Amino acid sequence: MGGLGKTTLVKRVHEDPEVRKHFPVRTWVTVSQTCDFQYLLKDLIRQLHEEGKKLVPQSIESMTTTELKKFVKDFFQQAGRYAIFFDDVWDVEFWNTIKFALPESSHGNRVMLTTRKADVASASYIESRGLVYRMEPLSIGDSWTLFCNKIFNALAI
């Protein structure tokens, strides 16, 4: 379901100082319903290079999807510990494609994704060793409290 706060929760994890300390290489990728996989891989490469204050290789513009996946995989293998956040994944095919661009390692790397689709969560279930968190809507009382805090605190400012 949309509107549960999945993105907000995961964004807080991404920005947390402790997470930053443990995962020096981090990236945030918004996937969305209409995902251009080649563009997404190029954007991922750009983010990784900019985060590391490195020049983005011009060669990525002419690479095929297979070459881009290999480039990403090689980058992460050399990076050490990393955390990747894929936000708003709509399609199982995305997960089945992107997982081959991520190296298997024992460095304690993390891949997190948000989705409102149960089949996407199920597809990632095996690779995540069962670490799927299902968010539930707030209760009516908690919803009302949150609403009042947002409205009346905003008015007090």
PDB file of C-alpha atoms in Angstrom:
ATOM      1  CA  MET A   1       0.000   0.000   0.000  1.00  0.00           C
ATOM      2  CA  GLY A   2       1.202   3.517  -0.750  1.00  0.00           C
ATOM      3  CA  GLY A   3       1.473   6.154   1.962  1.00  0.00           C
ATOM      4  CA  LEU A   4       2.683   3.909   4.785  1.00  0.00           C
ATOM      5  CA  GLY A   5       6.008   5.731   5.113  1.00  0.00           C
ATOM      6  CA  LYS A   6       8.240   3.121   3.483  1.00  0.00           C
ATOM      7  CA  THR A   7      10.385   5.687   1.688  1.00  0.00           C
ATOM      8  CA  THR A   8      10.552   7.956   4.740  1.00  0.00           C
ATOM      9  CA  LEU A   9      11.683   5.114   6.978  1.00  0.00           C
ATOM     10  CA  VAL A  10      14.331   3.817   4.581  1.00  0.00           C
ATOM     11  CA  LYS A  11      15.554   7.366   3.792  1.00  0.00           C
ATOM     12  CA  ARG A  12      16.167   7.873   7.524  1.00  0.00           C
ATOM     13  CA  VAL A  13      18.254   4.700   7.574  1.00  0.00           C
ATOM     14  CA  HIS A  14      20.185   5.897   4.508  1.00  0.00           C
ATOM     15  CA  GLU A  15      20.960   9.258   6.135  1.00  0.00           C
ATOM     16  CA  ASP A  16      21.714   7.911   9.634  1.00  0.00           C
ATOM     17  CA  PRO A  17      25.273   8.762  10.827  1.00  0.00           C
ATOM     18  CA  GLU A  18      25.834   5.232  12.146  1.00  0.00           C
ATOM     19  CA  VAL A  19      24.881   3.763   8.778  1.00  0.00           C
ATOM     20  CA  ARG A  20      27.197   6.252   7.056  1.00  0.00           C
ATOM     21  CA  LYS A  21      30.017   5.158   9.345  1.00  0.00           C
ATOM     22  CA  HIS A  22      29.528   1.425   8.684  1.00  0.00           C
ATOM     23  CA  PHE A  23      28.859   1.762   4.959  1.00  0.00           C
ATOM     24  CA  PRO A  24      31.195   4.298   3.375  1.00  0.00           C
ATOM     25  CA  VAL A  25      29.736   3.555  -0.052  1.00  0.00           C
ATOM     26  CA  ARG A  26      25.988   4.252  -0.155  1.00  0.00           C
ATOM     27  CA  THR A  27      23.632   5.099  -2.917  1.00  0.00           C
ATOM     28  CA  TRP A  28      19.921   5.875  -3.257  1.00  0.00           C
ATOM     29  CA  VAL A  29      18.113   4.887  -6.453  1.00  0.00           C
ATOM     30  CA  THR A  30      14.475   5.737  -7.099  1.00  0.00           C
ATOM     31  CA  VAL A  31      13.171   3.074  -9.452  1.00  0.00           C
ATOM     32  CA  SER A  32       9.489   3.992 -10.109  1.00  0.00           C
ATOM     33  CA  GLN A  33       6.864   2.275 -12.202  1.00  0.00           C
ATOM     34  CA  THR A  34       8.363   3.166 -15.584  1.00  0.00           C
ATOM     35  CA  CYS A  35      11.981   2.131 -15.109  1.00  0.00           C
ATOM     36  CA  ASP A  36      14.567   2.598 -17.868  1.00  0.00           C
ATOM     37  CA  PHE A  37      17.114   0.046 -16.661  1.00  0.00           C
ATOM     38  CA  GLN A  38      20.026   1.370 -18.719  1.00  0.00           C
ATOM     39  CA  TYR A  39      19.415   4.937 -17.498  1.00  0.00           C
ATOM     40  CA  LEU A  40      19.130   3.650 -13.920  1.00  0.00           C
ATOM     41  CA  LEU A  41      22.514   1.877 -14.151  1.00  0.00           C
ATOM     42  CA  LYS A  42      24.164   5.007 -15.557  1.00  0.00           C
ATOM     43  CA  ASP A  43      22.628   7.091 -12.777  1.00  0.00           C
ATOM     44  CA  LEU A  44      23.883   4.583 -10.206  1.00  0.00           C
ATOM     45  CA  ILE A  45      27.420   4.814 -11.650  1.00  0.00           C
ATOM     46  CA  ARG A  46      27.246   8.628 -11.613  1.00  0.00           C
ATOM     47  CA  GLN A  47      26.128   8.678  -7.972  1.00  0.00           C
ATOM     48  CA  LEU A  48      28.859   6.275  -6.898  1.00  0.00           C
ATOM     49  CA  HIS A  49      31.561   8.319  -8.575  1.00  0.00           C
ATOM     50  CA  GLU A  50      30.246  11.648  -7.300  1.00  0.00           C
ATOM     51  CA  GLU A  51      29.931  10.253  -3.748  1.00  0.00           C
ATOM     52  CA  GLY A  52      33.569   9.130  -3.949  1.00  0.00           C
ATOM     53  CA  LYS A  53      34.568  12.466  -5.505  1.00  0.00           C
ATOM     54  CA  LYS A  54      35.782  10.722  -8.649  1.00  0.00           C
ATOM     55  CA  LEU A  55      35.275  11.703 -12.253  1.00  0.00           C
ATOM     56  CA  VAL A  56      32.388   9.923 -13.945  1.00  0.00           C
ATOM     57  CA  PRO A  57      33.783   7.942 -16.876  1.00  0.00           C
ATOM     58  CA  GLN A  58      32.439   9.228 -20.208  1.00  0.00           C
ATOM     59  CA  SER A  59      32.575   5.664 -21.551  1.00  0.00           C
ATOM     60  CA  ILE A  60      29.384   4.754 -19.675  1.00  0.00           C
ATOM     61  CA  GLU A  61      27.312   6.684 -22.218  1.00  0.00           C
ATOM     62  CA  SER A  62      28.084   4.165 -24.960  1.00  0.00           C
ATOM     63  CA  MET A  63      27.976   0.981 -22.852  1.00  0.00           C
ATOM     64  CA  THR A  64      25.390  -1.736 -23.299  1.00  0.00           C
ATOM     65  CA  THR A  65      23.254  -2.888 -20.382  1.00  0.00           C
ATOM     66  CA  THR A  66      25.483  -5.948 -19.929  1.00  0.00           C
ATOM     67  CA  GLU A  67      28.611  -3.770 -19.836  1.00  0.00           C
ATOM     68  CA  LEU A  68      26.969  -1.377 -17.359  1.00  0.00           C
ATOM     69  CA  LYS A  69      26.024  -4.274 -15.051  1.00  0.00           C
ATOM     70  CA  LYS A  70      29.612  -5.550 -15.148  1.00  0.00           C
ATOM     71  CA  PHE A  71      30.910  -2.023 -14.459  1.00  0.00           C
ATOM     72  CA  VAL A  72      28.628  -1.711 -11.405  1.00  0.00           C
ATOM     73  CA  LYS A  73      29.566  -5.175 -10.152  1.00  0.00           C
ATOM     74  CA  ASP A  74      33.300  -4.445 -10.503  1.00  0.00           C
ATOM     75  CA  PHE A  75      32.871  -1.102  -8.738  1.00  0.00           C
ATOM     76  CA  PHE A  76      31.141  -2.693  -5.756  1.00  0.00           C
ATOM     77  CA  GLN A  77      33.679  -5.537  -5.572  1.00  0.00           C
ATOM     78  CA  GLN A  78      36.460  -2.977  -5.218  1.00  0.00           C
ATOM     79  CA  ALA A  79      34.490  -0.693  -2.879  1.00  0.00           C
ATOM     80  CA  GLY A  80      34.462  -2.848   0.234  1.00  0.00           C
ATOM     81  CA  ARG A  81      31.325  -2.305   2.327  1.00  0.00           C
ATOM     82  CA  TYR A  82      28.343  -0.767   0.631  1.00  0.00           C
ATOM     83  CA  ALA A  83      24.651  -0.147   1.172  1.00  0.00           C
ATOM     84  CA  ILE A  84      22.306   0.325  -1.785  1.00  0.00           C
ATOM     85  CA  PHE A  85      18.764   1.597  -1.421  1.00  0.00           C
ATOM     86  CA  PHE A  86      16.284   0.945  -4.238  1.00  0.00           C
ATOM     87  CA  ASP A  87      13.134   2.937  -3.626  1.00  0.00           C
ATOM     88  CA  ASP A  88       9.699   2.226  -5.125  1.00  0.00           C
ATOM     89  CA  VAL A  89      10.397  -1.041  -6.957  1.00  0.00           C
ATOM     90  CA  TRP A  90       7.307  -2.059  -8.947  1.00  0.00           C
ATOM     91  CA  ASP A  91       8.471  -5.022 -10.974  1.00  0.00           C
ATOM     92  CA  VAL A  92       9.913  -8.436 -10.128  1.00  0.00           C
ATOM     93  CA  GLU A  93      11.858  -8.254 -13.376  1.00  0.00           C
ATOM     94  CA  PHE A  94      13.776  -5.234 -12.029  1.00  0.00           C
ATOM     95  CA  TRP A  95      14.929  -7.234  -9.014  1.00  0.00           C
ATOM     96  CA  ASN A  96      15.740 -10.296 -11.138  1.00  0.00           C
ATOM     97  CA  THR A  97      17.886  -8.088 -13.392  1.00  0.00           C
ATOM     98  CA  ILE A  98      19.633  -5.838 -10.843  1.00  0.00           C
ATOM     99  CA  LYS A  99      20.685  -8.661  -8.533  1.00  0.00           C
ATOM    100  CA  PHE A 100      23.140  -9.852 -11.192  1.00  0.00           C
ATOM    101  CA  ALA A 101      24.858  -6.457 -11.120  1.00  0.00           C
ATOM    102  CA  LEU A 102      25.567  -6.858  -7.393  1.00  0.00           C
ATOM    103  CA  PRO A 103      28.521  -8.962  -6.250  1.00  0.00           C
ATOM    104  CA  GLU A 104      28.182 -11.665  -3.642  1.00  0.00           C
ATOM    105  CA  SER A 105      30.583 -11.016  -0.801  1.00  0.00           C
ATOM    106  CA  SER A 106      31.068 -11.539   2.892  1.00  0.00           C
ATOM    107  CA  HIS A 107      31.736  -7.860   3.700  1.00  0.00           C
ATOM    108  CA  GLY A 108      28.319  -7.366   5.323  1.00  0.00           C
ATOM    109  CA  ASN A 109      26.958  -5.344   2.427  1.00  0.00           C
ATOM    110  CA  ARG A 110      23.288  -4.414   2.406  1.00  0.00           C
ATOM    111  CA  VAL A 111      20.690  -3.940  -0.293  1.00  0.00           C
ATOM    112  CA  MET A 112      17.373  -2.458   0.794  1.00  0.00           C
ATOM    113  CA  LEU A 113      14.349  -1.931  -1.351  1.00  0.00           C
ATOM    114  CA  THR A 114      10.922  -0.475  -0.855  1.00  0.00           C
ATOM    115  CA  THR A 115       7.930  -1.787  -2.722  1.00  0.00           C
ATOM    116  CA  ARG A 116       4.189  -1.907  -2.431  1.00  0.00           C
ATOM    117  CA  LYS A 117       4.104  -5.146  -4.431  1.00  0.00           C
ATOM    118  CA  ALA A 118       4.073  -8.438  -2.528  1.00  0.00           C
ATOM    119  CA  ASP A 119       5.547 -10.350  -5.487  1.00  0.00           C
ATOM    120  CA  VAL A 120       8.604  -8.055  -5.535  1.00  0.00           C
ATOM    121  CA  ALA A 121       9.165  -8.559  -1.806  1.00  0.00           C
ATOM    122  CA  SER A 122       8.780 -12.323  -2.262  1.00  0.00           C
ATOM    123  CA  ALA A 123      11.282 -12.351  -5.136  1.00  0.00           C
ATOM    124  CA  SER A 124      13.889 -10.638  -2.963  1.00  0.00           C
ATOM    125  CA  TYR A 125      13.069 -12.895   0.007  1.00  0.00           C
ATOM    126  CA  ILE A 126      15.573 -15.642  -0.833  1.00  0.00           C
ATOM    127  CA  GLU A 127      18.506 -13.256  -1.344  1.00  0.00           C
ATOM    128  CA  SER A 128      17.568 -11.316   1.790  1.00  0.00           C
ATOM    129  CA  ARG A 129      17.626 -14.475   3.916  1.00  0.00           C
ATOM    130  CA  GLY A 130      14.058 -13.765   4.934  1.00  0.00           C
ATOM    131  CA  LEU A 131      14.646 -10.200   6.112  1.00  0.00           C
ATOM    132  CA  VAL A 132      11.485  -8.672   4.688  1.00  0.00           C
ATOM    133  CA  TYR A 133       9.697  -6.084   6.812  1.00  0.00           C
ATOM    134  CA  ARG A 134       6.016  -5.647   6.102  1.00  0.00           C
ATOM    135  CA  MET A 135       4.714  -2.248   7.183  1.00  0.00           C
ATOM    136  CA  GLU A 136       1.193  -1.912   8.477  1.00  0.00           C
ATOM    137  CA  PRO A 137      -0.953   1.227   8.483  1.00  0.00           C
ATOM    138  CA  LEU A 138      -1.108   3.285  11.665  1.00  0.00           C
ATOM    139  CA  SER A 139      -4.040   2.740  13.966  1.00  0.00           C
ATOM    140  CA  ILE A 140      -6.808   5.355  13.874  1.00  0.00           C
ATOM    141  CA  GLY A 141      -5.566   6.803  17.181  1.00  0.00           C
ATOM    142  CA  ASP A 142      -1.933   7.002  16.014  1.00  0.00           C
ATOM    143  CA  SER A 143      -3.054   8.496  12.694  1.00  0.00           C
ATOM    144  CA  TRP A 144      -5.015  11.188  14.520  1.00  0.00           C
ATOM    145  CA  THR A 145      -2.062  11.967  16.822  1.00  0.00           C
ATOM    146  CA  LEU A 146       0.317  12.247  13.870  1.00  0.00           C
ATOM    147  CA  PHE A 147      -2.146  14.432  11.974  1.00  0.00           C
ATOM    148  CA  CYS A 148      -2.645  16.777  14.949  1.00  0.00           C
ATOM    149  CA  ASN A 149       1.097  17.009  15.604  1.00  0.00           C
ATOM    150  CA  LYS A 150       1.794  17.889  11.967  1.00  0.00           C
ATOM    151  CA  ILE A 151      -1.033  20.420  11.645  1.00  0.00           C
ATOM    152  CA  PHE A 152      -0.856  22.150  15.016  1.00  0.00           C
ATOM    153  CA  ASN A 153       2.946  22.141  15.316  1.00  0.00           C
ATOM    154  CA  ALA A 154       3.126  23.667  11.833  1.00  0.00           C
ATOM    155  CA  LEU A 155       0.664  26.381  12.892  1.00  0.00           C
ATOM    156  CA  ALA A 156       2.703  27.151  16.014  1.00  0.00           C
ATOM    157  CA  ILE A 157       5.804  27.973  13.953  1.00  0.00           C
TER     158      ILE A 157
END
